[in-house]
Amino acid sequence: MIKVQFLGTSGSVPTETRGMPSVYLEYRGHRMLFDCGEATQRQMRIAKIPFMKLDQIFISHFHADHCLGLGGLIQTMDLFKRQKKLEIYGPKGIHDVIEKVITTGHFILEGFDLEINEVKPKGVKQIYGDKDYSIKCAQIDHTVPCLGYSFEERDKRKFLKKKALQLGVPEGVLFSRLQAGESVKVRGKMVKPDAVLGKAVKGRKVTYVSDSRPCAAGVELAKGSDVLIHEATFSHELQESAIAGKHSTAKEAAKVAKEAGVKRLFLTHISQRYKNAKGLEGEAMKVFPKAKVAEDFDVVTV
Ligand SMILES: [Zn+2]
Ligand SMILES: [Zn+2]
C-alpha cells in the first residue's frame, strides 16, 4: 500500500485550516516529503508521522512557501540526534538554499549527512531508483525553475510456488533468489526466474505537480498515475491571475488529469481567498469527475 498524506494545502500564505505546501508519502518503510513549507515539522507531529525516519525530501522550487520548513526540520533532526543520511532533491540553486538554511543562527549541523542533489531534467528523467520504487521528475512551467515529481512502484511478478516445487526447487533461500530475478541450479539443472514468475503487474504511481501552468511536461510526467496531486491556486474566473503568476485554475488542473489519463485528481495549493473550496472542486469535476480538493491531514491510500 502507498500512503499519501497532505500536510499543507494552501498556497503562498497559511490560513486557519491550511498549512504551507507539503505532501508525505510512505511505502514499504520508505518515507518521503514532496515540498517542505513553513511549519511542516509541526504538521508531521500532529499527524504522528515519525519525522526522524524521513529518507528523502523532494523540493519543487524555492519560493518560500515550498521550502521554508527545511531549516526547522533539519535543526530539529540534529537536536534529536539523527545519524542517518537525509537526501534532498531540488532544482537549480539548491546548494545555495541549503547552505543558507544550515548556517542560520548559531546552528551547525553535526550529527548527520545531507546528500544534496541538484536536478536539471530534460524531459522526464529518473533521479532515484531502488528495488521497490523509482522517482522521476520534469521541469514544469512556473516563474522560477520548478520540478514536478512522480513516485513509481516497481512492476511486480507473482511467485508461482507450485511451479517451483514441481521443478524440484526446495523451499527456502533458492525461492528468494528466484524471486529476486536470479537463475538457480537445482540437482544439476538451471531454473530460470521466468519459469516460476507470473505476468508482470503494473506498479502504482503518484504524481505531484506544483506550482505550474498546465503544460506538456506535467501531462507527460503524470501519464497513467493512480493519483495526481496538482495545484489549483485559482478558480477559472481568475484565469488571468493564474497566467500572470504561472499557476493553474481548477479547470486547467482537471484538463491535465484528463489528458494524462490518471485515475484520481487531488487539488492543492489553494489560494487563501477560498474559505470554502467546494467551488473549485465542482469546477474541476465538470471536466474530470474524480477530482477532490485536498484538506490538511487527508490521507489517500493507493
Ligand atoms: Zn507556491
Ligand atoms: Zn511558486
Tab-separated table of C-alpha atoms and ligand atoms in Angstrom:
chain	number	residue	atom	x	y	z
A	1	MET	CA	0.000	0.000	0.000
A	2	ILE	CA	1.145	3.541	-0.745
A	3	LYS	CA	0.077	6.051	1.903
A	4	VAL	CA	-0.149	9.703	0.912
A	5	GLN	CA	-0.955	12.380	3.473
A	6	PHE	CA	-1.458	16.071	2.824
A	7	LEU	CA	0.397	18.160	5.415
A	8	GLY	CA	-0.247	21.562	3.863
A	9	THR	CA	-2.679	22.505	1.115
A	10	SER	CA	-2.515	26.293	0.997
A	11	GLY	CA	-0.593	28.433	-1.478
A	12	SER	CA	1.661	31.387	-0.580
A	13	VAL	CA	0.331	32.006	2.951
A	14	PRO	CA	-1.126	29.725	5.628
A	15	THR	CA	-4.753	30.022	6.725
A	16	GLU	CA	-6.599	28.846	9.860
A	17	THR	CA	-7.213	25.492	8.209
A	18	ARG	CA	-4.471	25.089	5.605
A	19	GLY	CA	-0.722	24.871	6.172
A	20	MET	CA	2.055	25.503	3.684
A	21	PRO	CA	2.675	23.018	0.864
A	22	SER	CA	3.894	19.572	1.822
A	23	VAL	CA	2.853	16.039	0.923
A	24	TYR	CA	4.048	12.948	2.801
A	25	LEU	CA	4.391	9.568	1.085
A	26	GLU	CA	5.147	6.242	2.731
A	27	TYR	CA	5.744	2.902	1.020
A	28	ARG	CA	7.303	-0.285	2.407
A	29	GLY	CA	9.195	1.592	5.120
A	30	HIS	CA	10.408	4.331	2.752
A	31	ARG	CA	9.347	7.799	3.883
A	32	MET	CA	9.497	10.963	1.847
A	33	LEU	CA	8.168	14.504	1.537
A	34	PHE	CA	7.262	16.471	-1.537
A	35	ASP	CA	7.900	20.105	-0.564
A	36	CYS	CA	8.512	21.300	2.942
A	37	GLY	CA	6.745	24.598	3.591
A	38	GLU	CA	6.949	26.553	6.815
A	39	ALA	CA	5.873	24.547	9.896
A	40	THR	CA	5.828	21.202	8.084
A	41	GLN	CA	7.533	19.660	11.122
A	42	ARG	CA	4.603	20.678	13.311
A	43	GLN	CA	2.116	19.233	10.824
A	44	MET	CA	4.102	15.979	10.914
A	45	ARG	CA	3.894	15.868	14.694
A	46	ILE	CA	0.132	16.456	14.610
A	47	ALA	CA	-0.187	13.686	12.011
A	48	LYS	CA	2.055	11.441	14.169
A	49	ILE	CA	4.453	10.866	11.306
A	50	PRO	CA	7.873	9.664	12.522
A	51	PHE	CA	9.764	12.569	11.011
A	52	MET	CA	13.143	11.284	12.248
A	53	LYS	CA	12.697	8.369	9.848
A	54	LEU	CA	12.333	10.516	6.726
A	55	ASP	CA	14.635	9.312	3.949
A	56	GLN	CA	14.115	11.825	1.171
A	57	ILE	CA	12.735	15.325	0.577
A	58	PHE	CA	11.860	16.489	-2.936
A	59	ILE	CA	11.531	20.264	-3.287
A	60	SER	CA	9.614	21.615	-6.281
A	61	HIS	CA	11.094	25.131	-6.241
A	62	PHE	CA	12.490	27.796	-3.991
A	63	HIS	CA	9.546	30.083	-3.495
A	64	ALA	CA	9.436	30.387	0.292
A	65	ASP	CA	6.057	28.663	0.699
A	66	HIS	CA	7.594	25.391	-0.569
A	67	CYS	CA	10.921	25.274	1.268
A	68	LEU	CA	10.971	27.432	4.418
A	69	GLY	CA	10.232	24.400	6.578
A	70	LEU	CA	13.579	22.777	5.757
A	71	GLY	CA	15.567	24.824	8.268
A	72	GLY	CA	13.469	23.986	11.291
A	73	LEU	CA	13.102	20.350	10.315
A	74	ILE	CA	16.832	19.807	9.784
A	75	GLN	CA	17.682	21.602	13.038
A	76	THR	CA	15.170	19.501	14.991
A	77	MET	CA	16.519	16.284	13.464
A	78	ASP	CA	20.010	17.268	14.597
A	79	LEU	CA	18.754	18.219	18.071
A	80	PHE	CA	17.140	14.778	18.325
A	81	LYS	CA	20.486	13.172	17.398
A	82	ARG	CA	19.671	11.940	13.928
A	83	GLN	CA	22.545	9.981	12.437
A	84	LYS	CA	21.051	8.620	9.242
A	85	LYS	CA	21.793	10.451	5.992
A	86	LEU	CA	18.993	12.632	4.576
A	87	GLU	CA	18.624	13.058	0.810
A	88	ILE	CA	17.254	16.318	-0.561
A	89	TYR	CA	16.441	16.901	-4.234
A	90	GLY	CA	15.558	20.171	-5.903
A	91	PRO	CA	16.098	22.454	-8.886
A	92	LYS	CA	18.971	24.795	-9.684
A	93	GLY	CA	20.062	26.763	-6.640
A	94	ILE	CA	19.501	24.020	-4.066
A	95	HIS	CA	23.095	24.036	-2.761
A	96	ASP	CA	22.838	27.742	-2.018
A	97	VAL	CA	19.444	27.454	-0.268
A	98	ILE	CA	20.531	24.534	1.927
A	99	GLU	CA	23.787	26.297	2.786
A	100	LYS	CA	21.785	29.319	3.991
A	101	VAL	CA	19.367	27.142	5.929
A	102	ILE	CA	22.044	25.258	7.844
A	103	THR	CA	24.084	28.329	8.697
A	104	THR	CA	21.129	30.328	10.016
A	105	GLY	CA	21.588	31.473	13.627
A	106	HIS	CA	24.133	29.630	15.733
A	107	PHE	CA	23.270	26.278	14.216
A	108	ILE	CA	25.987	23.943	12.993
A	109	LEU	CA	24.878	20.625	11.527
A	110	GLU	CA	26.991	17.950	13.169
A	111	GLY	CA	25.123	14.734	13.595
A	112	PHE	CA	24.221	13.554	10.098
A	113	ASP	CA	24.992	13.930	6.421
A	114	LEU	CA	22.848	15.799	3.951
A	115	GLU	CA	23.027	14.470	0.419
A	116	ILE	CA	22.011	17.390	-1.774
A	117	ASN	CA	21.033	16.664	-5.352
A	118	GLU	CA	20.565	19.437	-7.892
A	119	VAL	CA	18.303	18.198	-10.658
A	120	LYS	CA	18.165	19.645	-14.165
A	121	PRO	CA	15.980	17.305	-16.213
A	122	LYS	CA	15.436	17.436	-19.951
A	123	GLY	CA	12.045	15.815	-20.462
A	124	VAL	CA	11.008	13.223	-17.904
A	125	LYS	CA	14.064	11.897	-16.083
A	126	GLN	CA	14.569	9.233	-13.427
A	127	ILE	CA	16.502	10.680	-10.491
A	128	TYR	CA	16.251	7.830	-8.000
A	129	GLY	CA	15.634	4.101	-8.164
A	130	ASP	CA	15.902	1.050	-5.932
A	131	LYS	CA	14.276	-2.395	-5.869
A	132	ASP	CA	10.951	-1.019	-4.576
A	133	TYR	CA	10.360	2.240	-6.449
A	134	SER	CA	11.708	4.985	-8.668
A	135	ILE	CA	11.321	8.766	-8.669
A	136	LYS	CA	11.057	10.666	-11.918
A	137	CYS	CA	10.916	14.398	-12.414
A	138	ALA	CA	10.342	17.003	-15.094
A	139	GLN	CA	10.734	20.742	-15.448
A	140	ILE	CA	7.264	22.300	-15.195
A	141	ASP	CA	6.112	25.786	-16.136
A	142	HIS	CA	6.431	28.318	-13.299
A	143	THR	CA	8.034	31.767	-12.863
A	144	VAL	CA	11.246	30.197	-11.488
A	145	PRO	CA	12.911	26.767	-12.106
A	146	CYS	CA	10.359	24.277	-10.813
A	147	LEU	CA	10.108	20.471	-10.792
A	148	GLY	CA	7.198	18.056	-10.809
A	149	TYR	CA	7.849	14.605	-9.336
A	150	SER	CA	6.375	11.153	-9.719
A	151	PHE	CA	6.710	8.175	-7.428
A	152	GLU	CA	6.504	4.864	-9.273
A	153	GLU	CA	6.273	1.494	-7.616
A	154	ARG	CA	8.233	-1.221	-9.429
A	155	ASP	CA	6.179	-3.624	-11.529
A	156	LYS	CA	5.592	-6.825	-9.605
A	157	ARG	CA	5.552	-10.504	-10.668
A	158	LYS	CA	3.855	-13.102	-8.516
A	159	PHE	CA	5.987	-16.048	-7.378
A	160	LEU	CA	4.430	-19.327	-8.574
A	161	LYS	CA	5.247	-21.582	-5.632
A	162	LYS	CA	3.565	-24.671	-7.037
A	163	LYS	CA	5.540	-24.403	-10.268
A	164	ALA	CA	8.797	-24.000	-8.353
A	165	LEU	CA	8.102	-27.098	-6.261
A	166	GLN	CA	7.217	-29.040	-9.426
A	167	LEU	CA	10.597	-28.072	-10.853
A	168	GLY	CA	12.231	-29.518	-7.761
A	169	VAL	CA	13.232	-26.212	-6.150
A	170	PRO	CA	13.272	-26.671	-2.372
A	171	GLU	CA	11.554	-24.017	-0.263
A	172	GLY	CA	13.945	-21.504	1.309
A	173	VAL	CA	16.834	-19.432	0.073
A	174	LEU	CA	16.506	-20.593	-3.568
A	175	PHE	CA	12.935	-19.270	-3.590
A	176	SER	CA	14.197	-15.820	-2.578
A	177	ARG	CA	16.916	-15.855	-5.226
A	178	LEU	CA	14.420	-16.748	-7.949
A	179	GLN	CA	12.064	-14.032	-6.693
A	180	ALA	CA	14.931	-11.561	-6.940
A	181	GLY	CA	15.330	-12.491	-10.614
A	182	GLU	CA	18.327	-14.836	-10.293
A	183	SER	CA	18.660	-18.232	-12.012
A	184	VAL	CA	19.411	-21.089	-9.618
A	185	LYS	CA	20.871	-24.570	-10.012
A	186	VAL	CA	18.750	-27.497	-8.785
A	187	ARG	CA	20.164	-31.027	-9.000
A	188	GLY	CA	22.474	-30.026	-11.853
A	189	LYS	CA	19.729	-28.239	-13.826
A	190	MET	CA	19.327	-24.457	-14.183
A	191	VAL	CA	15.926	-22.971	-13.263
A	192	LYS	CA	15.298	-19.517	-14.701
A	193	PRO	CA	13.169	-16.930	-12.848
A	194	ASP	CA	10.821	-16.686	-15.854
A	195	ALA	CA	9.769	-20.301	-15.225
A	196	VAL	CA	8.438	-19.519	-11.751
A	197	LEU	CA	7.250	-15.891	-12.001
A	198	GLY	CA	3.794	-14.863	-13.203
A	199	LYS	CA	2.858	-11.995	-15.515
A	200	ALA	CA	4.097	-8.502	-14.523
A	201	VAL	CA	1.567	-6.387	-12.633
A	202	LYS	CA	1.931	-2.676	-13.273
A	203	GLY	CA	3.268	-0.714	-10.302
A	204	ARG	CA	1.242	2.127	-8.819
A	205	LYS	CA	2.080	5.765	-9.479
A	206	VAL	CA	1.602	9.080	-7.633
A	207	THR	CA	2.493	12.401	-9.270
A	208	TYR	CA	2.972	15.839	-7.696
A	209	VAL	CA	2.773	18.991	-9.844
A	210	SER	CA	3.024	22.347	-8.018
A	211	ASP	CA	3.495	25.199	-8.915
A	212	SER	CA	2.799	25.306	-12.632
A	213	ARG	CA	0.752	26.397	-15.585
A	214	PRO	CA	-0.828	23.385	-17.271
A	215	CYS	CA	1.969	22.107	-19.520
A	216	ALA	CA	3.016	19.178	-21.711
A	217	ALA	CA	5.772	18.163	-19.280
A	218	GLY	CA	3.229	17.950	-16.445
A	219	VAL	CA	0.939	15.781	-18.583
A	220	GLU	CA	3.828	13.546	-19.648
A	221	LEU	CA	5.022	13.120	-16.070
A	222	ALA	CA	1.516	12.347	-14.794
A	223	LYS	CA	0.690	9.791	-17.557
A	224	GLY	CA	-1.171	6.822	-16.131
A	225	SER	CA	-0.928	7.924	-12.487
A	226	ASP	CA	-3.240	6.393	-9.908
A	227	VAL	CA	-3.153	9.717	-8.089
A	228	LEU	CA	-2.301	13.141	-9.480
A	229	ILE	CA	-1.778	15.940	-6.978
A	230	HIS	CA	-1.975	19.173	-8.969
A	231	GLU	CA	-2.009	22.752	-7.871
A	232	ALA	CA	-5.220	24.736	-8.387
A	233	THR	CA	-4.500	28.143	-6.927
A	234	PHE	CA	-7.456	29.857	-8.592
A	235	SER	CA	-10.906	29.263	-9.989
A	236	HIS	CA	-11.223	29.697	-13.742
A	237	GLU	CA	-12.810	33.163	-13.351
A	238	LEU	CA	-9.374	34.318	-12.259
A	239	GLN	CA	-7.520	32.677	-15.131
A	240	GLU	CA	-5.704	35.954	-15.826
A	241	SER	CA	-4.187	35.890	-12.343
A	242	ALA	CA	-3.226	32.258	-12.866
A	243	ILE	CA	-1.467	33.130	-16.117
A	244	ALA	CA	0.300	36.129	-14.538
A	245	GLY	CA	1.704	34.117	-11.615
A	246	LYS	CA	2.186	30.935	-13.689
A	247	HIS	CA	-0.307	28.941	-11.677
A	248	SER	CA	-3.278	26.759	-12.704
A	249	THR	CA	-7.016	27.063	-12.291
A	250	ALA	CA	-9.087	24.137	-11.030
A	251	LYS	CA	-10.470	23.617	-14.540
A	252	GLU	CA	-6.967	23.573	-16.026
A	253	ALA	CA	-5.741	21.059	-13.435
A	254	ALA	CA	-8.700	18.851	-14.342
A	255	LYS	CA	-7.770	19.047	-18.028
A	256	VAL	CA	-4.230	17.883	-17.175
A	257	ALA	CA	-5.709	14.939	-15.239
A	258	LYS	CA	-7.928	14.031	-18.179
A	259	GLU	CA	-5.160	14.287	-20.774
A	260	ALA	CA	-2.766	12.265	-18.632
A	261	GLY	CA	-5.373	9.532	-18.111
A	262	VAL	CA	-4.982	9.476	-14.323
A	263	LYS	CA	-7.408	7.681	-12.003
A	264	ARG	CA	-7.881	10.331	-9.295
A	265	LEU	CA	-7.078	14.052	-9.003
A	266	PHE	CA	-6.418	15.977	-5.786
A	267	LEU	CA	-6.272	19.761	-5.938
A	268	THR	CA	-3.876	21.603	-3.657
A	269	HIS	CA	-2.080	24.967	-3.257
A	270	ILE	CA	-5.452	26.630	-2.733
A	271	SER	CA	-5.481	30.441	-2.571
A	272	GLN	CA	-6.401	31.897	0.823
A	273	ARG	CA	-9.333	33.710	-0.809
A	274	TYR	CA	-11.276	30.407	-0.963
A	275	LYS	CA	-12.558	29.876	2.574
A	276	ASN	CA	-14.682	27.087	1.170
A	277	ALA	CA	-13.059	25.318	-1.759
A	278	LYS	CA	-16.126	23.342	-2.865
A	279	GLY	CA	-16.498	25.743	-5.824
A	280	LEU	CA	-13.051	24.756	-7.085
A	281	GLU	CA	-13.936	21.101	-6.666
A	282	GLY	CA	-17.167	21.488	-8.642
A	283	GLU	CA	-15.356	23.346	-11.405
A	284	ALA	CA	-12.788	20.550	-11.737
A	285	MET	CA	-15.406	17.791	-11.555
A	286	LYS	CA	-17.173	19.134	-14.642
A	287	VAL	CA	-14.044	18.224	-16.631
A	288	PHE	CA	-12.754	15.324	-14.543
A	289	PRO	CA	-15.336	13.731	-12.201
A	290	LYS	CA	-12.797	12.001	-9.936
A	291	ALA	CA	-11.496	15.321	-8.609
A	292	LYS	CA	-11.302	16.409	-4.974
A	293	VAL	CA	-9.897	19.395	-3.136
A	294	ALA	CA	-7.347	18.105	-0.615
A	295	GLU	CA	-7.627	19.246	3.004
A	296	ASP	CA	-4.762	19.275	5.512
A	297	PHE	CA	-4.204	15.810	7.041
A	298	ASP	CA	-6.324	13.995	4.435
A	299	VAL	CA	-4.938	10.502	3.872
A	300	VAL	CA	-5.132	8.821	0.478
A	301	THR	CA	-4.199	5.186	0.042
A	302	VAL	CA	-3.298	3.645	-3.282
B	1	ZN	ZN	3.599	28.140	-4.126
B	2	ZN	ZN	5.781	29.238	-6.636
